[in-house]
Amino acid sequence: YRRQEITGLTMYQYEETRFFAASSWDRKISVWVDDSEDSGTVDPILQIAGNNDDILSIAFTYPKALLTGASDGNINMFDIESGARRLSMACTKPPSTGDTPRQTGSAAAELSNTQYVEKVLFLEQRNKTIVSVGGDGHIRFWEGVWMETVPSSCSAAMHLSRMTVIVPSGHWPEFGLVEADVDESNNLLVTCDEGGFVKVWDISSYDWQAPKTAQVKPLHFWRAHLLTISTVNLIPPPPEVPERPILILTASADKRVLLWTVDGVLIGQFGQSSQWDVDNRATWVASVSADILLDVQMGLMNAMNEAKESMYDSEDEDRDILLELDDRLRKKPSSSVQFKVSPMKQLPPELPSRKGKKGRDYEVDLLTGERVYKNAPLKKSAVGEERLRPPMSPYLKHFAKKLDPDNVVGGGTAPDGGAREVRVGTPNAKQ
């Protein structure tokens, strides 16, 4: 047997023999017989392999089923006699990070988003329902063929197992769940996370025949340690003192072992200077509960209400803005509004007036198509103040020659042989 760090330990009895089973980082389960006559180094009688990743937790149920939870998100069940794997249940496989939840230096934020199965438990009083918790902060309930009364949804011909309920633990999001335990009557469930917080659940109404999320109810929630909790145990009352309530024992990486009541009152620390008595409240370290469940729930409710109010306020503001814009677009300008316009004293010389053709300061010659400006200076000629027609284009000359072969309009010679003076009238010519 090669020495490896122990990750899980359980004791069980089969027929009249007691056994110890331990898991380690070599991904194997080693089984020893509990014999008081053995001393020194004792070799295991059986080693079970079959897990593909590091084993983080083991649990046993009668007659011979051994359960393991691994860091790859798988829950495997083995036969303790033969070592054969009977079935496997898988959570969503997390991305490979190379770290295990309890490895020194692992960041809590990195572990809280993974599917590490940190703890597996059997609810013996709930038809051997399996409970698992892990790094994603959820509590899962499983049913299958290992139950004393096999559910109708699970059979050899159909599914060997299935997850029935998944419950968000409500621990802080940055901390994954690392430990859990149940009492003997399976009425209380306690979960612990990497931040040192402890939460107690009421599962007395959990019905394995018709499981629902609402059947798992939180009772108390407080911070027991400043570092991750390595183990937790629910301690039942001794037979000689049946009226004593159930107590909670926690051990943490801060090197402290504490004893609590179920509702979060600190009784004492093991190894402290002053002695304390479980049955004497006057000797307890604390007199009031450290429970913050109501505060957390009220804080969540207030945050949700504020978020809803802010959402409604933003919707109202958006609606008001849209209505105002719509009113502005639909509203006609008032007649009392005075528009001040700077008048343009003079238009550019070649720019027509904005009023259209009525304000033009030129006229178009119908024959030549050229513009004749009203205010343009008159050309000096023998005709006097009248303007001469601009020179005709070759086309017009040819056309005029056909219409006037005697060149009467063009200004030919007079009958007496002298030059004929021809005046061309224009709309602006002075008579």
CSV table of C-alpha atoms in Angstrom, one decimal:
chain,number,residue,atom,x,y,z
A,1,TYR,CA,0.0,0.0,0.0
A,2,ARG,CA,1.5,3.2,-1.1
A,3,ARG,CA,1.2,6.2,1.2
A,4,GLN,CA,-1.1,8.9,-0.1
A,5,GLU,CA,-3.1,11.8,1.5
A,6,ILE,CA,-6.4,10.5,2.8
A,7,THR,CA,-9.4,12.3,1.4
A,8,GLY,CA,-12.3,10.3,2.8
A,9,LEU,CA,-12.9,7.8,5.6
A,10,THR,CA,-15.9,5.7,6.6
A,11,MET,CA,-16.7,2.7,8.8
A,12,TYR,CA,-19.3,0.0,8.0
A,13,GLN,CA,-20.4,-3.4,9.2
A,14,TYR,CA,-21.2,-6.3,6.9
A,15,GLU,CA,-22.7,-9.3,8.7
A,16,GLU,CA,-20.6,-9.6,11.9
A,17,THR,CA,-17.4,-8.0,10.6
A,18,ARG,CA,-16.6,-4.3,10.8
A,19,PHE,CA,-14.6,-2.6,8.0
A,20,PHE,CA,-12.8,0.6,7.4
A,21,ALA,CA,-12.6,2.2,4.0
A,22,ALA,CA,-10.5,5.1,3.0
A,23,SER,CA,-10.0,7.1,-0.2
A,24,SER,CA,-6.8,8.9,-1.2
A,25,TRP,CA,-5.2,10.9,-4.0
A,26,ASP,CA,-4.2,7.7,-5.9
A,27,ARG,CA,-7.9,7.4,-7.0
A,28,LYS,CA,-8.3,4.2,-5.1
A,29,ILE,CA,-10.4,2.9,-2.2
A,30,SER,CA,-8.6,0.8,0.4
A,31,VAL,CA,-10.5,-1.5,2.8
A,32,TRP,CA,-9.3,-2.9,6.1
A,33,VAL,CA,-10.8,-5.3,8.6
A,34,ASP,CA,-11.4,-3.8,12.0
A,35,ASP,CA,-9.5,-6.3,14.2
A,36,SER,CA,-8.4,-5.2,17.6
A,37,GLU,CA,-5.6,-7.8,17.7
A,38,ASP,CA,-3.8,-6.1,14.7
A,39,SER,CA,-1.0,-3.8,15.5
A,40,GLY,CA,1.7,-2.0,13.6
A,41,THR,CA,1.3,-1.7,9.8
A,42,VAL,CA,-1.8,-3.4,8.5
A,43,ASP,CA,-2.2,-4.0,4.8
A,44,PRO,CA,-5.7,-3.5,3.2
A,45,ILE,CA,-7.6,-6.6,2.3
A,46,LEU,CA,-9.1,-4.9,-0.8
A,47,GLN,CA,-8.3,-2.0,-3.1
A,48,ILE,CA,-11.0,-0.7,-5.5
A,49,ALA,CA,-10.1,1.3,-8.6
A,50,GLY,CA,-12.3,2.7,-11.2
A,51,ASN,CA,-12.5,6.5,-10.6
A,52,ASN,CA,-11.1,8.7,-13.3
A,53,ASP,CA,-10.2,11.6,-11.0
A,54,ASP,CA,-9.4,12.4,-7.4
A,55,ILE,CA,-11.8,11.0,-4.9
A,56,LEU,CA,-13.1,13.6,-2.4
A,57,SER,CA,-15.7,11.7,-0.4
A,58,ILE,CA,-16.9,8.2,0.3
A,59,ALA,CA,-20.1,6.7,1.9
A,60,PHE,CA,-21.4,3.3,2.7
A,61,THR,CA,-24.9,1.8,2.8
A,62,TYR,CA,-26.0,-1.7,3.7
A,63,PRO,CA,-25.6,-4.4,2.5
A,64,LYS,CA,-22.6,-3.7,0.3
A,65,ALA,CA,-22.7,-0.5,-1.7
A,66,LEU,CA,-19.8,2.0,-1.5
A,67,LEU,CA,-20.3,5.4,-2.9
A,68,THR,CA,-17.6,7.9,-4.1
A,69,GLY,CA,-17.7,11.5,-5.1
A,70,ALA,CA,-14.8,12.8,-7.4
A,71,SER,CA,-13.5,16.0,-8.6
A,72,ASP,CA,-14.6,15.3,-12.2
A,73,GLY,CA,-18.3,15.6,-11.1
A,74,ASN,CA,-18.9,11.9,-11.1
A,75,ILE,CA,-20.6,9.8,-8.4
A,76,ASN,CA,-19.7,6.1,-8.6
A,77,MET,CA,-21.1,3.2,-6.7
A,78,PHE,CA,-19.1,0.0,-6.1
A,79,ASP,CA,-19.8,-3.5,-4.8
A,80,ILE,CA,-17.7,-3.8,-1.6
A,81,GLU,CA,-17.3,-7.5,-2.1
A,82,SER,CA,-16.1,-7.7,-5.7
A,83,GLY,CA,-15.0,-4.1,-6.2
A,84,ALA,CA,-17.0,-3.9,-9.4
A,85,ARG,CA,-18.6,-0.6,-10.3
A,86,ARG,CA,-22.4,-0.9,-10.4
A,87,LEU,CA,-23.3,2.5,-11.8
A,88,SER,CA,-22.1,6.1,-12.3
A,89,MET,CA,-24.0,9.4,-12.0
A,90,ALA,CA,-22.5,12.5,-13.6
A,91,CYS,CA,-23.0,16.1,-12.9
A,92,THR,CA,-22.0,18.6,-15.6
A,93,LYS,CA,-18.3,18.2,-16.1
A,94,PRO,CA,-16.4,21.3,-15.1
A,95,PRO,CA,-13.6,22.8,-17.2
A,96,SER,CA,-10.2,21.3,-16.3
A,97,THR,CA,-8.3,23.7,-14.0
A,98,GLY,CA,-5.7,21.4,-12.6
A,99,ASP,CA,-6.6,22.2,-9.0
A,100,THR,CA,-8.6,20.2,-6.5
A,101,PRO,CA,-11.0,22.0,-4.1
A,102,ARG,CA,-8.8,21.4,-1.0
A,103,GLN,CA,-5.5,22.0,-2.7
A,104,THR,CA,-3.5,24.8,-1.0
A,105,GLY,CA,-3.6,28.0,-3.0
A,106,SER,CA,-6.8,27.3,-4.9
A,107,ALA,CA,-8.9,30.5,-5.4
A,108,ALA,CA,-12.4,30.4,-4.0
A,109,ALA,CA,-13.8,32.2,-7.0
A,110,GLU,CA,-12.3,29.6,-9.3
A,111,LEU,CA,-13.7,26.7,-7.3
A,112,SER,CA,-17.2,28.1,-6.9
A,113,ASN,CA,-18.0,27.6,-10.6
A,114,THR,CA,-17.1,24.0,-10.8
A,115,GLN,CA,-18.9,20.7,-10.3
A,116,TYR,CA,-16.6,19.1,-7.7
A,117,VAL,CA,-18.5,16.5,-5.7
A,118,GLU,CA,-17.1,17.3,-2.2
A,119,LYS,CA,-19.5,15.2,-0.1
A,120,VAL,CA,-21.9,12.3,-0.7
A,121,LEU,CA,-24.4,11.0,1.9
A,122,PHE,CA,-27.1,8.3,2.2
A,123,LEU,CA,-30.4,9.3,3.7
A,124,GLU,CA,-31.1,5.9,5.4
A,125,GLN,CA,-34.6,7.0,6.6
A,126,ARG,CA,-35.5,8.4,3.2
A,127,ASN,CA,-35.3,5.1,1.3
A,128,LYS,CA,-31.5,5.5,0.9
A,129,THR,CA,-31.7,8.7,-1.1
A,130,ILE,CA,-28.3,10.1,-2.0
A,131,VAL,CA,-27.4,13.7,-1.2
A,132,SER,CA,-24.4,15.3,-2.9
A,133,VAL,CA,-22.9,18.8,-2.5
A,134,GLY,CA,-20.1,20.4,-4.5
A,135,GLY,CA,-18.2,23.4,-5.7
A,136,ASP,CA,-21.1,24.9,-7.7
A,137,GLY,CA,-23.0,25.6,-4.5
A,138,HIS,CA,-25.9,23.3,-5.1
A,139,ILE,CA,-27.4,20.4,-3.2
A,140,ARG,CA,-28.5,17.4,-5.3
A,141,PHE,CA,-30.8,14.5,-4.4
A,142,TRP,CA,-30.5,11.3,-6.3
A,143,GLU,CA,-32.6,8.1,-6.6
A,144,GLY,CA,-31.9,4.7,-8.2
A,145,VAL,CA,-31.8,1.0,-8.1
A,146,TRP,CA,-29.9,0.8,-4.8
A,147,MET,CA,-33.0,1.9,-2.9
A,148,GLU,CA,-34.9,-0.6,-0.8
A,149,THR,CA,-38.0,0.4,-2.8
A,150,VAL,CA,-36.9,1.1,-6.3
A,151,PRO,CA,-38.9,4.0,-7.8
A,152,SER,CA,-40.9,3.4,-11.0
A,153,SER,CA,-38.7,5.8,-12.9
A,154,CYS,CA,-35.6,3.6,-12.2
A,155,SER,CA,-35.2,0.1,-13.4
A,156,ALA,CA,-32.7,-2.1,-15.1
A,157,ALA,CA,-34.5,-1.7,-18.4
A,158,MET,CA,-34.7,2.1,-18.1
A,159,HIS,CA,-32.5,4.4,-16.0
A,160,LEU,CA,-30.5,3.0,-13.2
A,161,SER,CA,-30.5,6.4,-11.4
A,162,ARG,CA,-31.5,10.0,-11.9
A,163,MET,CA,-31.3,13.3,-10.1
A,164,THR,CA,-34.7,14.2,-8.5
A,165,VAL,CA,-34.1,17.6,-6.9
A,166,ILE,CA,-31.4,20.3,-7.2
A,167,VAL,CA,-31.5,23.1,-4.5
A,168,PRO,CA,-29.3,26.3,-4.6
A,169,SER,CA,-27.6,26.4,-1.2
A,170,GLY,CA,-27.8,30.2,-0.9
A,171,HIS,CA,-24.2,30.4,0.5
A,172,TRP,CA,-22.1,33.3,-0.7
A,173,PRO,CA,-21.5,32.9,-4.5
A,174,GLU,CA,-17.7,33.0,-4.2
A,175,PHE,CA,-17.6,30.0,-1.9
A,176,GLY,CA,-18.2,26.4,-3.0
A,177,LEU,CA,-19.7,23.8,-0.7
A,178,VAL,CA,-17.1,21.5,0.8
A,179,GLU,CA,-18.8,19.6,3.7
A,180,ALA,CA,-22.2,18.2,4.7
A,181,ASP,CA,-23.8,15.9,7.3
A,182,VAL,CA,-27.3,14.6,8.3
A,183,ASP,CA,-28.7,13.5,11.6
A,184,GLU,CA,-29.7,10.0,12.4
A,185,SER,CA,-33.4,10.7,11.7
A,186,ASN,CA,-32.7,12.5,8.5
A,187,ASN,CA,-34.6,15.6,9.6
A,188,LEU,CA,-31.6,18.0,9.6
A,189,LEU,CA,-29.0,18.6,6.9
A,190,VAL,CA,-26.0,20.9,7.5
A,191,THR,CA,-23.8,22.3,4.7
A,192,CYS,CA,-20.5,24.2,4.9
A,193,ASP,CA,-18.5,26.2,2.5
A,194,GLU,CA,-15.0,27.4,1.8
A,195,GLY,CA,-15.6,30.7,3.6
A,196,GLY,CA,-16.4,29.1,6.9
A,197,PHE,CA,-20.2,29.5,6.7
A,198,VAL,CA,-22.6,26.9,8.1
A,199,LYS,CA,-26.2,26.4,7.0
A,200,VAL,CA,-28.8,24.2,8.6
A,201,TRP,CA,-31.7,22.8,6.6
A,202,ASP,CA,-35.0,21.2,7.5
A,203,ILE,CA,-35.5,18.1,5.3
A,204,SER,CA,-38.1,16.5,7.6
A,205,SER,CA,-40.8,17.0,4.9
A,206,TYR,CA,-38.7,15.5,2.1
A,207,ASP,CA,-40.7,12.9,0.3
A,208,TRP,CA,-38.7,10.5,-1.8
A,209,GLN,CA,-41.8,9.4,-3.7
A,210,ALA,CA,-42.7,12.9,-4.8
A,211,PRO,CA,-39.6,15.0,-4.2
A,212,LYS,CA,-39.8,18.8,-4.6
A,213,THR,CA,-37.4,21.7,-4.0
A,214,ALA,CA,-39.8,23.3,-1.6
A,215,GLN,CA,-39.4,20.3,0.8
A,216,VAL,CA,-35.8,21.5,1.6
A,217,LYS,CA,-36.0,24.6,3.8
A,218,PRO,CA,-33.2,26.6,5.3
A,219,LEU,CA,-33.3,27.2,9.0
A,220,HIS,CA,-30.1,28.9,10.2
A,221,PHE,CA,-27.0,30.4,8.6
A,222,TRP,CA,-23.9,31.8,10.2
A,223,ARG,CA,-20.2,32.1,9.9
A,224,ALA,CA,-18.4,29.6,12.1
A,225,HIS,CA,-14.8,30.1,10.9
A,226,LEU,CA,-12.7,32.5,8.9
A,227,LEU,CA,-11.2,29.8,6.7
A,228,THR,CA,-12.6,26.8,4.9
A,229,ILE,CA,-14.3,24.1,7.0
A,230,SER,CA,-12.6,20.8,6.7
A,231,THR,CA,-15.3,18.7,8.5
A,232,VAL,CA,-18.7,18.9,10.2
A,233,ASN,CA,-20.6,16.5,12.3
A,234,LEU,CA,-24.1,16.5,13.8
A,235,ILE,CA,-23.8,15.0,17.3
A,236,PRO,CA,-27.0,13.3,18.6
A,237,PRO,CA,-28.0,13.5,22.3
A,238,PRO,CA,-26.7,10.6,24.4
A,239,PRO,CA,-29.2,8.0,25.6
A,240,GLU,CA,-28.7,9.1,29.2
A,241,VAL,CA,-29.6,12.7,28.3
A,242,PRO,CA,-32.3,12.5,25.6
A,243,GLU,CA,-33.5,16.1,26.2
A,244,ARG,CA,-30.1,17.5,25.1
A,245,PRO,CA,-30.5,19.1,21.6
A,246,ILE,CA,-28.4,18.1,18.6
A,247,LEU,CA,-25.1,19.8,18.5
A,248,ILE,CA,-22.8,20.7,15.6
A,249,LEU,CA,-19.1,20.1,15.6
A,250,THR,CA,-16.9,22.0,13.1
A,251,ALA,CA,-13.2,21.9,12.3
A,252,SER,CA,-11.5,24.4,10.0
A,253,ALA,CA,-8.2,25.2,8.3
A,254,ASP,CA,-7.9,28.0,10.9
A,255,LYS,CA,-6.8,25.2,13.3
A,256,ARG,CA,-9.9,25.5,15.6
A,257,VAL,CA,-12.5,22.9,16.5
A,258,LEU,CA,-15.8,24.5,17.7
A,259,LEU,CA,-19.0,23.2,19.2
A,260,TRP,CA,-22.3,24.9,18.2
A,261,THR,CA,-26.0,24.6,18.8
A,262,VAL,CA,-28.2,24.0,15.8
A,263,ASP,CA,-29.3,27.6,15.8
A,264,GLY,CA,-25.8,29.0,15.8
A,265,VAL,CA,-24.9,29.7,19.4
A,266,LEU,CA,-21.2,29.0,20.1
A,267,ILE,CA,-20.8,26.7,23.1
A,268,GLY,CA,-17.0,26.6,23.2
A,269,GLN,CA,-13.7,25.9,21.5
A,270,PHE,CA,-11.8,22.7,22.2
A,271,GLY,CA,-8.5,23.5,23.9
A,272,GLN,CA,-9.5,27.0,25.3
A,273,SER,CA,-8.2,28.1,28.7
A,274,SER,CA,-11.6,28.2,30.4
A,275,GLN,CA,-13.7,25.1,30.7
A,276,TRP,CA,-17.2,25.0,29.5
A,277,ASP,CA,-20.1,22.6,30.1
A,278,VAL,CA,-22.6,21.6,27.4
A,279,ASP,CA,-25.5,21.5,29.9
A,280,ASN,CA,-24.6,24.8,31.6
A,281,ARG,CA,-25.4,27.8,29.4
A,282,ALA,CA,-23.6,30.1,31.8
A,283,THR,CA,-20.3,28.6,30.7
A,284,TRP,CA,-20.9,29.0,27.0
A,285,VAL,CA,-18.7,31.3,25.0
A,286,ALA,CA,-21.7,33.1,23.5
A,287,SER,CA,-25.2,33.7,24.8
A,288,VAL,CA,-26.8,34.8,21.6
A,289,SER,CA,-27.0,33.2,18.2
A,290,ALA,CA,-24.7,34.2,15.3
A,291,ASP,CA,-27.5,33.4,12.9
A,292,ILE,CA,-27.7,35.9,10.0
A,293,LEU,CA,-30.2,34.0,7.8
A,294,LEU,CA,-33.0,36.5,8.4
A,295,ASP,CA,-30.6,39.4,7.7
A,296,VAL,CA,-29.4,37.8,4.5
A,297,GLN,CA,-33.0,37.0,3.3
A,298,MET,CA,-34.1,40.6,4.1
A,299,GLY,CA,-31.1,42.0,2.3
A,300,LEU,CA,-31.9,39.8,-0.7
A,301,MET,CA,-35.5,40.9,-0.6
A,302,ASN,CA,-34.6,44.6,-0.3
A,303,ALA,CA,-32.1,44.2,-3.2
A,304,MET,CA,-34.7,42.5,-5.3
A,305,ASN,CA,-37.3,45.2,-4.5
A,306,GLU,CA,-34.9,48.0,-5.2
A,307,ALA,CA,-34.0,46.4,-8.5
A,308,LYS,CA,-37.7,46.1,-9.4
A,309,GLU,CA,-38.3,49.7,-8.4
A,310,SER,CA,-35.4,51.0,-10.4
A,311,MET,CA,-36.6,48.9,-13.4
A,312,TYR,CA,-40.1,50.5,-13.1
A,313,ASP,CA,-38.6,54.0,-12.6
A,314,SER,CA,-36.5,53.6,-15.7
A,315,GLU,CA,-39.5,52.4,-17.6
A,316,ASP,CA,-41.5,55.4,-16.4
A,317,GLU,CA,-38.7,57.8,-17.4
A,318,ASP,CA,-38.4,56.3,-20.8
A,319,ARG,CA,-42.2,56.5,-21.3
A,320,ASP,CA,-42.2,60.1,-20.2
A,321,ILE,CA,-39.4,61.0,-22.6
A,322,LEU,CA,-41.2,59.3,-25.5
A,323,LEU,CA,-44.5,61.1,-24.7
A,324,GLU,CA,-42.7,64.5,-24.5
A,325,LEU,CA,-41.0,63.9,-27.8
A,326,ASP,CA,-44.3,62.8,-29.3
A,327,ASP,CA,-46.0,66.0,-28.0
A,328,ARG,CA,-43.3,68.2,-29.4
A,329,LEU,CA,-43.6,66.6,-32.8
A,330,ARG,CA,-47.4,66.9,-32.9
A,331,LYS,CA,-47.6,70.4,-31.4
A,332,LYS,CA,-48.1,73.2,-34.0
A,333,PRO,CA,-46.0,76.5,-33.5
A,334,SER,CA,-47.9,79.2,-31.8
A,335,SER,CA,-49.0,82.3,-33.9
A,336,SER,CA,-47.5,84.6,-31.3
A,337,VAL,CA,-44.1,83.3,-32.0
A,338,GLN,CA,-42.1,86.0,-33.9
A,339,PHE,CA,-39.5,84.9,-36.4
A,340,LYS,CA,-36.7,87.4,-36.9
A,341,VAL,CA,-35.2,87.2,-40.3
A,342,SER,CA,-32.3,89.3,-41.5
A,343,PRO,CA,-33.3,90.8,-44.9
A,344,MET,CA,-30.8,90.5,-47.8
A,345,LYS,CA,-30.4,93.9,-49.3
A,346,GLN,CA,-29.0,92.8,-52.6
A,347,LEU,CA,-29.0,89.5,-54.5
A,348,PRO,CA,-25.9,88.3,-56.2
A,349,PRO,CA,-25.7,89.5,-59.8
A,350,GLU,CA,-26.3,86.1,-61.5
A,351,LEU,CA,-28.7,84.7,-58.8
A,352,PRO,CA,-32.4,84.7,-59.5
A,353,SER,CA,-34.8,85.9,-56.9
A,354,ARG,CA,-36.3,83.4,-54.4
A,355,LYS,CA,-39.8,84.4,-55.4
A,356,GLY,CA,-39.5,82.7,-58.8
A,357,LYS,CA,-39.9,84.1,-62.3
A,358,LYS,CA,-41.7,87.3,-61.2
A,359,GLY,CA,-38.6,88.8,-59.7
A,360,ARG,CA,-36.2,88.1,-62.6
A,361,ASP,CA,-34.0,91.1,-63.6
A,362,TYR,CA,-33.5,89.8,-67.1
A,363,GLU,CA,-35.5,88.6,-70.1
A,364,VAL,CA,-34.7,85.8,-72.6
A,365,ASP,CA,-34.4,86.7,-76.3
A,366,LEU,CA,-36.8,84.4,-78.1
A,367,LEU,CA,-34.6,84.2,-81.2
A,368,THR,CA,-31.1,83.8,-79.7
A,369,GLY,CA,-32.0,82.3,-76.3
A,370,GLU,CA,-29.7,84.7,-74.6
A,371,ARG,CA,-30.4,86.7,-71.4
A,372,VAL,CA,-30.8,90.4,-71.8
A,373,TYR,CA,-30.4,92.0,-68.3
A,374,LYS,CA,-32.6,95.0,-67.5
A,375,ASN,CA,-30.0,97.0,-65.6
A,376,ALA,CA,-27.1,96.2,-67.9
A,377,PRO,CA,-25.5,99.2,-69.5
A,378,LEU,CA,-26.6,99.9,-73.1
A,379,LYS,CA,-24.0,99.3,-75.9
A,380,LYS,CA,-22.9,102.5,-77.6
A,381,SER,CA,-23.7,102.4,-81.4
A,382,ALA,CA,-24.9,104.5,-84.2
A,383,VAL,CA,-28.5,103.6,-83.3
A,384,GLY,CA,-28.3,105.8,-80.2
A,385,GLU,CA,-29.6,104.6,-76.9
A,386,GLU,CA,-31.2,101.5,-78.3
A,387,ARG,CA,-29.5,98.2,-78.0
A,388,LEU,CA,-28.6,96.3,-81.1
A,389,ARG,CA,-29.5,92.7,-81.4
A,390,PRO,CA,-26.6,90.4,-80.5
A,391,PRO,CA,-24.9,88.7,-83.5
A,392,MET,CA,-26.9,85.8,-84.8
A,393,SER,CA,-25.7,82.3,-84.8
A,394,PRO,CA,-24.8,80.6,-88.1
A,395,TYR,CA,-28.0,78.6,-88.0
A,396,LEU,CA,-30.2,81.6,-87.5
A,397,LYS,CA,-28.4,83.4,-90.3
A,398,HIS,CA,-29.1,80.6,-92.7
A,399,PHE,CA,-32.7,80.4,-91.5
A,400,ALA,CA,-33.1,84.2,-91.9
A,401,LYS,CA,-31.6,84.1,-95.4
A,402,LYS,CA,-34.3,81.7,-96.5
A,403,LEU,CA,-37.1,83.8,-95.0
A,404,ASP,CA,-35.6,87.1,-96.2
A,405,PRO,CA,-33.8,86.6,-99.6
A,406,ASP,CA,-33.7,90.4,-100.2
A,407,ASN,CA,-32.0,90.9,-96.9
A,408,VAL,CA,-34.5,93.4,-95.8
A,409,VAL,CA,-34.2,92.6,-92.1
A,410,GLY,CA,-30.4,92.1,-92.3
A,411,GLY,CA,-30.0,95.7,-93.4
A,412,GLY,CA,-29.2,95.6,-97.2
A,413,THR,CA,-28.7,98.6,-99.5
A,414,ALA,CA,-31.3,101.1,-100.1
A,415,PRO,CA,-32.9,101.6,-103.7
A,416,ASP,CA,-30.8,104.7,-104.0
A,417,GLY,CA,-27.7,102.7,-103.4
A,418,GLY,CA,-27.1,104.0,-99.9
A,419,ALA,CA,-27.0,102.1,-96.7
A,420,ARG,CA,-30.3,101.1,-95.2
A,421,GLU,CA,-30.7,101.6,-91.5
A,422,VAL,CA,-32.7,98.9,-89.8
A,423,ARG,CA,-33.8,99.2,-86.2
A,424,VAL,CA,-34.6,96.1,-84.3
A,425,GLY,CA,-37.1,96.6,-81.5
A,426,THR,CA,-36.8,94.8,-78.2
A,427,PRO,CA,-39.2,94.7,-75.3
A,428,ASN,CA,-37.0,97.2,-73.5
A,429,ALA,CA,-36.1,99.4,-76.4
A,430,LYS,CA,-37.3,103.0,-76.2
A,431,GLN,CA,-39.6,104.1,-79.0
